[in-house]
PDB file of C-alpha atoms in Angstrom:
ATOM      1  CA  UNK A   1       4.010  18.631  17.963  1.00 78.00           C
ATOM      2  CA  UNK A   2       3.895  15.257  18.945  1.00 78.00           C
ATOM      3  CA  UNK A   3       6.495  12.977  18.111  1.00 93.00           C
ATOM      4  CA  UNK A   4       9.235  10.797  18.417  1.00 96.00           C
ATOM      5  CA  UNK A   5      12.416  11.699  17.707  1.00 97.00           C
ATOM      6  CA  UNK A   6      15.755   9.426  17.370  1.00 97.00           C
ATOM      7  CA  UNK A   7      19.419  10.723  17.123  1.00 97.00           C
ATOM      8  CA  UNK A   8      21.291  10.025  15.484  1.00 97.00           C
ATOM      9  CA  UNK A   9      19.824   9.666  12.037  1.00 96.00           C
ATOM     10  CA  UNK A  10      22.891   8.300  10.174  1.00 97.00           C
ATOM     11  CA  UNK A  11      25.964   6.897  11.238  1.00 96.00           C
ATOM     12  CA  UNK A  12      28.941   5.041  10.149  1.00 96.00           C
ATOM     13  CA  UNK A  13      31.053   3.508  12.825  1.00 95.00           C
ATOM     14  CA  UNK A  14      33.415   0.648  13.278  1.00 95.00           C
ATOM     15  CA  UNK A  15      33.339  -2.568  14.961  1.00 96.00           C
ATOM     16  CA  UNK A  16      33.226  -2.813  18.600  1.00 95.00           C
ATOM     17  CA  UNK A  17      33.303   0.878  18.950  1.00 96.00           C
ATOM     18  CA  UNK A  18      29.994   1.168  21.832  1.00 96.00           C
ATOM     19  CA  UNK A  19      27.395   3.871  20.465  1.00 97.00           C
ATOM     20  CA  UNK A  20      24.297   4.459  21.743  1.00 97.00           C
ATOM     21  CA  UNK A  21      20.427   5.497  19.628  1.00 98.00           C
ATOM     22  CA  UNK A  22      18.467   7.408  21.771  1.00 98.00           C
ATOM     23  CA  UNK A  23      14.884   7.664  21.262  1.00 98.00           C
ATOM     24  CA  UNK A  24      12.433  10.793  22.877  1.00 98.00           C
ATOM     25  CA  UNK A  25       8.503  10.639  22.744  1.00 97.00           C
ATOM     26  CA  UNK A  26       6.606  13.747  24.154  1.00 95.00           C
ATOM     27  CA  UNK A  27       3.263  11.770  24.185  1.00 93.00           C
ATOM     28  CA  UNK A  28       3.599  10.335  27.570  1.00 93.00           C
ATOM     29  CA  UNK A  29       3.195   7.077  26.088  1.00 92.00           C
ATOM     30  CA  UNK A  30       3.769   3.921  28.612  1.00 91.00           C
ATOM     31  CA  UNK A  31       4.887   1.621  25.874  1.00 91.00           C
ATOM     32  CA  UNK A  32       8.295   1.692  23.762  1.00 94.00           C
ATOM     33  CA  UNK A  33      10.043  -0.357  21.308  1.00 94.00           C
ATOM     34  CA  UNK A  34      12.766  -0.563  19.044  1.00 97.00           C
ATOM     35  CA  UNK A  35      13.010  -2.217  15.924  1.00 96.00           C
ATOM     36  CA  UNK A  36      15.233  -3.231  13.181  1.00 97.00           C
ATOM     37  CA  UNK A  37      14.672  -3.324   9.513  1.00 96.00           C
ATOM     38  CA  UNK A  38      16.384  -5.488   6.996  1.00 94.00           C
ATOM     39  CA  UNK A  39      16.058  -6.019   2.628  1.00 90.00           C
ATOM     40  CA  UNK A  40      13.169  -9.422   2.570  1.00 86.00           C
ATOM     41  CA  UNK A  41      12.783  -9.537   6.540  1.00 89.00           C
ATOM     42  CA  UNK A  42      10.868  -6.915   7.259  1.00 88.00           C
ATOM     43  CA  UNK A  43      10.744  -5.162  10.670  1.00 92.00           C
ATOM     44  CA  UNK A  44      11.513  -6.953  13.331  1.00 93.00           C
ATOM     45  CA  UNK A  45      11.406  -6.282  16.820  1.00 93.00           C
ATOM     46  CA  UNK A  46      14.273  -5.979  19.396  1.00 96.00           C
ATOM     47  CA  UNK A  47      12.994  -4.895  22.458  1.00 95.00           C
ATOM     48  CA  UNK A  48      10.316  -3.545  24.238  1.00 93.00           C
ATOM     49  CA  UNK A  49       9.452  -1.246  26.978  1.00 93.00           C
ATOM     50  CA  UNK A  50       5.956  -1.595  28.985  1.00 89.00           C
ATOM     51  CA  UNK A  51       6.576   1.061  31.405  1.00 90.00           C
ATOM     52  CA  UNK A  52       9.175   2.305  33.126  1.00 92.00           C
ATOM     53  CA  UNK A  53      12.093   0.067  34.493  1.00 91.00           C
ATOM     54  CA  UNK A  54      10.194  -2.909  32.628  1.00 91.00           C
ATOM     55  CA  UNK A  55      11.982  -4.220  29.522  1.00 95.00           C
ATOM     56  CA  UNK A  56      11.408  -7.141  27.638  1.00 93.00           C
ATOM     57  CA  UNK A  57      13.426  -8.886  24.708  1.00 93.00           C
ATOM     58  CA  UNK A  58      11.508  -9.139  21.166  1.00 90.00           C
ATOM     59  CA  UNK A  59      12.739 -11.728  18.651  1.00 89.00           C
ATOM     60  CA  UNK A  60      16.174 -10.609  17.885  1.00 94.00           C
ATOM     61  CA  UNK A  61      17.753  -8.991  20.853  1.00 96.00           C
ATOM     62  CA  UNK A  62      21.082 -10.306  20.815  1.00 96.00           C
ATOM     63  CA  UNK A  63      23.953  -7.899  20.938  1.00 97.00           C
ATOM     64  CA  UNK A  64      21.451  -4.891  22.157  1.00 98.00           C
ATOM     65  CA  UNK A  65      20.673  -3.500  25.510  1.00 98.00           C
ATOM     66  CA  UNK A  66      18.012  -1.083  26.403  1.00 97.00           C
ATOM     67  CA  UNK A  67      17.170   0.706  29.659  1.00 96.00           C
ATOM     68  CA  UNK A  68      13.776   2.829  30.257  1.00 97.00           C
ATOM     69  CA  UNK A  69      14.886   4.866  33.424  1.00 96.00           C
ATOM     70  CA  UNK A  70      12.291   7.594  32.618  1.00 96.00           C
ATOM     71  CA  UNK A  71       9.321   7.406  30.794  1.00 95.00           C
ATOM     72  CA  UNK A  72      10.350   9.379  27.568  1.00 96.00           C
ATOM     73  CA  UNK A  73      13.461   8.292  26.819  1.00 97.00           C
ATOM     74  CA  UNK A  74      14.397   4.200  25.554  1.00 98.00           C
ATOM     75  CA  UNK A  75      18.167   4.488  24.362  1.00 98.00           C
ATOM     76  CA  UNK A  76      19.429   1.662  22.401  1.00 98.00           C
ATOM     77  CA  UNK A  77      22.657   0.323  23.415  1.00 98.00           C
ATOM     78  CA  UNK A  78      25.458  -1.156  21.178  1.00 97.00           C
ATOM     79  CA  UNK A  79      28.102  -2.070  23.450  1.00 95.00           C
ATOM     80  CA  UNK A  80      30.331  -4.148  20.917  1.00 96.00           C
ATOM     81  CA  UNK A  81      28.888  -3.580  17.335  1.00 97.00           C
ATOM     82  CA  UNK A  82      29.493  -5.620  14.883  1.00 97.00           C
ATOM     83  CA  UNK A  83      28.873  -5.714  10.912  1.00 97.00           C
ATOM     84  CA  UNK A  84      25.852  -7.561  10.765  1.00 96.00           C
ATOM     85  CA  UNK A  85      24.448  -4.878  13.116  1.00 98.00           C
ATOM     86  CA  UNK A  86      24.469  -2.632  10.150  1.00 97.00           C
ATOM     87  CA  UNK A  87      20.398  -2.030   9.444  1.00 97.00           C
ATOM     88  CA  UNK A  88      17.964   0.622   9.927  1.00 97.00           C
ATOM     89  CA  UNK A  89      16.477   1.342  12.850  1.00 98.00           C
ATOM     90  CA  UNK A  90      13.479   2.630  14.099  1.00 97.00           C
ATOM     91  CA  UNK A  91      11.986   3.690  17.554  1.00 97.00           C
ATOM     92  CA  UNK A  92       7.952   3.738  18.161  1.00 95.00           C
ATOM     93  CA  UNK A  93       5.711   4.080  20.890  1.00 93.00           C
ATOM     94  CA  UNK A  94       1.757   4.400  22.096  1.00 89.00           C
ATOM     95  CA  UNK A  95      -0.166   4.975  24.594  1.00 86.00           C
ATOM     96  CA  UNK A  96      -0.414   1.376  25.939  1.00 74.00           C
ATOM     97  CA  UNK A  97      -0.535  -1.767  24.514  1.00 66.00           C
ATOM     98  CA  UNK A  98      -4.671  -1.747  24.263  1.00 68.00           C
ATOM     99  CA  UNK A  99      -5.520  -3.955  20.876  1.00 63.00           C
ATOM    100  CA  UNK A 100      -6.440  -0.930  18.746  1.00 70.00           C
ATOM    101  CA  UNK A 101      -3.612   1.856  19.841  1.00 78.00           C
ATOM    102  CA  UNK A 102      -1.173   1.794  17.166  1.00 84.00           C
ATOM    103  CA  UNK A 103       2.585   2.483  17.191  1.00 88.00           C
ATOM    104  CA  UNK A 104       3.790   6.251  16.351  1.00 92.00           C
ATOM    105  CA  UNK A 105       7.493   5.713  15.024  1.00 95.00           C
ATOM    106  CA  UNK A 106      10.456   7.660  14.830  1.00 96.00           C
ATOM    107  CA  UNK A 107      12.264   8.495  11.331  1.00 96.00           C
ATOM    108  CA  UNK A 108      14.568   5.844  11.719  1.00 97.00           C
ATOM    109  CA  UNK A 109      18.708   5.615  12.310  1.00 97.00           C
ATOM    110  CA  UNK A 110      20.398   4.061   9.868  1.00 97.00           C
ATOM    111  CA  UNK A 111      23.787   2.477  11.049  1.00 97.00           C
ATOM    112  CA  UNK A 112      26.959   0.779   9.175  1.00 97.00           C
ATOM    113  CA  UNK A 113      29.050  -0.618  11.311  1.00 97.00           C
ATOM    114  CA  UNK A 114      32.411  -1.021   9.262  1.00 95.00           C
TER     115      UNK A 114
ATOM    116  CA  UNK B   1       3.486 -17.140  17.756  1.00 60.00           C
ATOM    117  CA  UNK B   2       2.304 -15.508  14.591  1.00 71.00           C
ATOM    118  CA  UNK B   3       2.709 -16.307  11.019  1.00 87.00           C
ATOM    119  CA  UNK B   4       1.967 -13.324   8.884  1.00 92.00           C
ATOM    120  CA  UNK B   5       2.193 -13.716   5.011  1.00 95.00           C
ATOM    121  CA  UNK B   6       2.085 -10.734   2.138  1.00 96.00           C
ATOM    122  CA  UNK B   7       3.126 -10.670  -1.165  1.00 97.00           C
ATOM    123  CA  UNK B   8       6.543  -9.069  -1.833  1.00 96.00           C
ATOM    124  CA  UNK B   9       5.315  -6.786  -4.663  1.00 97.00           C
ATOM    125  CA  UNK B  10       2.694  -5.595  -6.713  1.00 97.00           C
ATOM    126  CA  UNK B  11       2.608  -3.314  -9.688  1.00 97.00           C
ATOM    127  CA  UNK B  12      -0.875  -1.236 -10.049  1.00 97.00           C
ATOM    128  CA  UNK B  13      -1.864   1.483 -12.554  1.00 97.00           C
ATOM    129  CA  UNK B  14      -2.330   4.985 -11.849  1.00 97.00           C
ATOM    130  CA  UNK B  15      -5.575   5.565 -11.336  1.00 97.00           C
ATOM    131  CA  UNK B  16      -6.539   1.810 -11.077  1.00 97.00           C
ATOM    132  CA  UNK B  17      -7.830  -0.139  -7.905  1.00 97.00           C
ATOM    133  CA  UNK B  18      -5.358  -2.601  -6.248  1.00 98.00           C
ATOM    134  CA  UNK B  19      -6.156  -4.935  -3.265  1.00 98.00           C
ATOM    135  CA  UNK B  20      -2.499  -6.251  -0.908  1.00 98.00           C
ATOM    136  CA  UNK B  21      -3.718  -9.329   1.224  1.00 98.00           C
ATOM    137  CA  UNK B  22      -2.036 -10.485   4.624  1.00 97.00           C
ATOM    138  CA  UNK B  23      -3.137 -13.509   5.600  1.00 96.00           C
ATOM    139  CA  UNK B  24      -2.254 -15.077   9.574  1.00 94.00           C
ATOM    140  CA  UNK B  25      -1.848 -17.895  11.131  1.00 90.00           C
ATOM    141  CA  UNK B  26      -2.115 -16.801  15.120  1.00 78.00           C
ATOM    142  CA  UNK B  27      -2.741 -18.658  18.528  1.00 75.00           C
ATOM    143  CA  UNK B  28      -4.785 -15.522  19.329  1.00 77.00           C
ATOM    144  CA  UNK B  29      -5.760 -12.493  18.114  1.00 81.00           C
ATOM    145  CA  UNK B  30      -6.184  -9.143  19.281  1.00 79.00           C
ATOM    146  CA  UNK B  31      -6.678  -7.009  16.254  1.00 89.00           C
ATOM    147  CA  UNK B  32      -4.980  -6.324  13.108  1.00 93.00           C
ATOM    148  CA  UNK B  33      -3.325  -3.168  11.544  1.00 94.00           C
ATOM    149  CA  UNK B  34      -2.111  -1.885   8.179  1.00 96.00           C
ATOM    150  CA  UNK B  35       1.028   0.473   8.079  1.00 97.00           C
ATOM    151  CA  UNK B  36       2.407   2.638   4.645  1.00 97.00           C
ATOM    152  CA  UNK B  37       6.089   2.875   4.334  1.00 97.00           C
ATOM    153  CA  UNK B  38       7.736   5.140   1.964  1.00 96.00           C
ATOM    154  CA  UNK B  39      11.410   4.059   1.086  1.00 91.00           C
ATOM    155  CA  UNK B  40      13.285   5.166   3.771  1.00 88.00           C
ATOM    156  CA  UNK B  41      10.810   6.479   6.076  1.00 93.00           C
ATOM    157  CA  UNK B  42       9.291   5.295   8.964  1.00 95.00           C
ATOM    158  CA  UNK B  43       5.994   3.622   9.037  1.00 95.00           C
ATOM    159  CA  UNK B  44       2.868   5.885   9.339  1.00 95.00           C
ATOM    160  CA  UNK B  45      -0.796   3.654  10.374  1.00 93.00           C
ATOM    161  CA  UNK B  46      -3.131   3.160   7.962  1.00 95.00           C
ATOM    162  CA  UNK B  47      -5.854   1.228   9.738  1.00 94.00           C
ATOM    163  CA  UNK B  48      -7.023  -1.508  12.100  1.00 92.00           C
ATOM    164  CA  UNK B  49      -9.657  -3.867  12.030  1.00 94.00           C
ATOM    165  CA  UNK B  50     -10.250  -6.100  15.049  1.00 90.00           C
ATOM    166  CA  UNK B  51     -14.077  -7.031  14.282  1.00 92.00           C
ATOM    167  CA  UNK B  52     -15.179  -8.957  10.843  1.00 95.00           C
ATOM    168  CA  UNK B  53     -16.154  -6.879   8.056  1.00 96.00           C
ATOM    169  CA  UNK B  54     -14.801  -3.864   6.139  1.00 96.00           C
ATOM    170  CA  UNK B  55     -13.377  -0.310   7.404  1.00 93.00           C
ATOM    171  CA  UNK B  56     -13.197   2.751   5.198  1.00 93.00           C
ATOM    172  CA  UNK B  57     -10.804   5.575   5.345  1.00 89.00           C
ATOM    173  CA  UNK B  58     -10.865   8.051   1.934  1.00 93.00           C
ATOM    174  CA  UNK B  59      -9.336   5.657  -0.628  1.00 96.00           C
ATOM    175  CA  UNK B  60      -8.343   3.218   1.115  1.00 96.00           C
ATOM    176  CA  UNK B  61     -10.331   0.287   3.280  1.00 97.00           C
ATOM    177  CA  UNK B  62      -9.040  -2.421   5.034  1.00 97.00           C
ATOM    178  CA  UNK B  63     -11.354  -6.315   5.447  1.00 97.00           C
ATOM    179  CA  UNK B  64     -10.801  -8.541   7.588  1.00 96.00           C
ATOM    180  CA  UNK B  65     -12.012 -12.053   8.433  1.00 96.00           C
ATOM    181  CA  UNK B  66     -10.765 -13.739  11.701  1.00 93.00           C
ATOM    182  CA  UNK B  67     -12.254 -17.147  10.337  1.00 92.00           C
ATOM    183  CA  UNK B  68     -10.067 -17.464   7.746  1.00 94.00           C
ATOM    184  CA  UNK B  69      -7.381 -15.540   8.628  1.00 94.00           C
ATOM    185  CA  UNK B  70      -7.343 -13.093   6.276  1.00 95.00           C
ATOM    186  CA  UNK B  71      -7.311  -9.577   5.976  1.00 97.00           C
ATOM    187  CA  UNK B  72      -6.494  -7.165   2.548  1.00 98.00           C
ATOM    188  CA  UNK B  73      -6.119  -3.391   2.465  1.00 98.00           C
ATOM    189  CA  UNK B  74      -7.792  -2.139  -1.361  1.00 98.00           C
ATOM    190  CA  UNK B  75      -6.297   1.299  -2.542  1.00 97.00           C
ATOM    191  CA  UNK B  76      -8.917   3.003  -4.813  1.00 97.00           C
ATOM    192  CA  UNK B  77      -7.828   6.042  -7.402  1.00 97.00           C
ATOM    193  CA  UNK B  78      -4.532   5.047  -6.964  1.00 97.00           C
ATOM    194  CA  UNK B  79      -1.883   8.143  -7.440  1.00 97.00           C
ATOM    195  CA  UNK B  80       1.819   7.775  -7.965  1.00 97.00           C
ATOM    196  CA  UNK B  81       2.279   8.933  -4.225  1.00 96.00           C
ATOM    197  CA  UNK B  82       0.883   5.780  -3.347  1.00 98.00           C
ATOM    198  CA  UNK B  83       3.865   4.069  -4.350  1.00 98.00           C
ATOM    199  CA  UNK B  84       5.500   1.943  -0.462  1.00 97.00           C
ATOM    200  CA  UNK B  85       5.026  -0.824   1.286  1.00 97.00           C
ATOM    201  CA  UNK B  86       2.573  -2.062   3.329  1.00 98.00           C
ATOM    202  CA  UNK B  87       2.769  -3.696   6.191  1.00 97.00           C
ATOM    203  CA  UNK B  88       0.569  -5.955   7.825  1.00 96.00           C
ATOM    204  CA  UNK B  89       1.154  -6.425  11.973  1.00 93.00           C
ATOM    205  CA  UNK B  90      -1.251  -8.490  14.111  1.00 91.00           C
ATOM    206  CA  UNK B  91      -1.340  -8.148  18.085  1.00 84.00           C
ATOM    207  CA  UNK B  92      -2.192 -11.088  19.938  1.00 75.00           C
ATOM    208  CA  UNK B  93      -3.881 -11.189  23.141  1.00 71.00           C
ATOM    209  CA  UNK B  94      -2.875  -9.265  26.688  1.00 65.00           C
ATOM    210  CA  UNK B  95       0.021  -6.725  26.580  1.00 57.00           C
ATOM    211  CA  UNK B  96       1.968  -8.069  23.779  1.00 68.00           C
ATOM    212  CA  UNK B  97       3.761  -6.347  20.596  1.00 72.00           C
ATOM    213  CA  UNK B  98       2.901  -6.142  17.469  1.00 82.00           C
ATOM    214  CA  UNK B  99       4.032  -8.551  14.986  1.00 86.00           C
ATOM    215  CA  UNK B 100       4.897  -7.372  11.384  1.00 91.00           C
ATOM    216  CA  UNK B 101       4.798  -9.268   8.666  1.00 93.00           C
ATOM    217  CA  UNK B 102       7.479  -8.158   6.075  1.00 94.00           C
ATOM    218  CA  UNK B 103       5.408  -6.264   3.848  1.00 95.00           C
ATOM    219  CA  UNK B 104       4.257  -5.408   0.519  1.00 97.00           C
ATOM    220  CA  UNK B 105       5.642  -2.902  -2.007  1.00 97.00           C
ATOM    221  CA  UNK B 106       3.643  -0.959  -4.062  1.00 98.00           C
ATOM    222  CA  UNK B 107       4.965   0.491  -7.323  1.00 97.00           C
ATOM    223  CA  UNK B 108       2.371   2.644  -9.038  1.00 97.00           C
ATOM    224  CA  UNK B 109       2.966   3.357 -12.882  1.00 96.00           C
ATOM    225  CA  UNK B 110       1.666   5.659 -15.372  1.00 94.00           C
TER     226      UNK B 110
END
């Protein structure tokens, strides 16, 4: 079944504790991205994956790091979480970035960081 | 940059016809897509429209008209499943994301 799959789905951690949200697509899909998702702001992006080894930042990308070593995986990185990193999170991908390929996305993490 | 704009809710009867609108302001424009949300789940495509005029899928169709701007997703026969948000995301130009706008939610009562 095609999909993409993030792990893990819930947790509750404390402040400056480093986790990491990985995120798996078995599409072979070049692009990646993660996103956040806050009450009245909608999702917004954090960053983004073209291809392998290429990451870019989207609009709020401060306090994450991602790395795109292999072509199916795009971990999220927390080193130093903090509270107003709590949110839910979600992972997507597609094929490319070609105008009418849209985004398949994960089931979402949601994190409280304490 | 993009601008995208949706209302924050709207309440629709069962059974009843109910249009969401998005409307842009973009330096470019590279298509336009509609996304359903149920609470807590992630965000499943709807549509896209990248050419003027109207696109039909079952019960729901999305318009859209890069003149003004504007696009709006209509939801015919509407069932209480239909209750989410909707989300609005336009892609500018060349190899860039998707842009969300923060969408609308649905509540659909008997």
């Amino acid at each position: 079944e095609a999909q993409v799959t993030q792990n893990p789905r819930y947790l509750i951690t404390v402040t400056g504790k480093k986790l990491t949200v990985t995120c798996s697509q078995n599409m072979n899909h070049e692009y990646m991205s993660w996103y956040r998702q806050d009450p009245g702001l909608g999702l917004r992006q954090i960053y983004y994956s073209m291809n392998v080894e290429v990451t870019d930042k989207g609009d709020v990308p401060e306090g994450y790091k991602v790395s795109r070593k292999e072509k199916r995986n795009f971990p999220l990185i927390l080193e130093s979480p903090s509270p107003n990193q709590t949110s839910l999170y979600f992972c997507a991908s597609s094929p490319g970035t070609e105008f009418h390929q849209p985004q398949h996305f994960g089931d979402g993490t949601r994190l409280s960081i304490l | 940059g993009q601008n995208i704009d949706q209302p924050t809710e709207m309440t629709a009867t069962e059974g009843a016809i109910v249009q969401i609108n998005c409307t842009y302001q973009t330096s470019g424009f590279n298509g336009l897509f509609w996304y359903q949300q149920h609470a807590g789940e992630a965000p499943t495509f709807l549509s896209y429209n990248v050419l003027d005029g109207l696109e039909e899928k079952g019960r729901f169709s999305s318009f859209l008209s890069r003149s003004k701007g504007y696009s709006y997703l209509l939801l015919k026969e509407l069932q209480m499943k239909d209750s989410a948000s909707y989300l609005c995301a336009v892609r500018d130009p060349g190899n860039t994301p998707l842009v969300f706008g923060k969408g609308t939610r649905l509540s659909v009562i008997a």
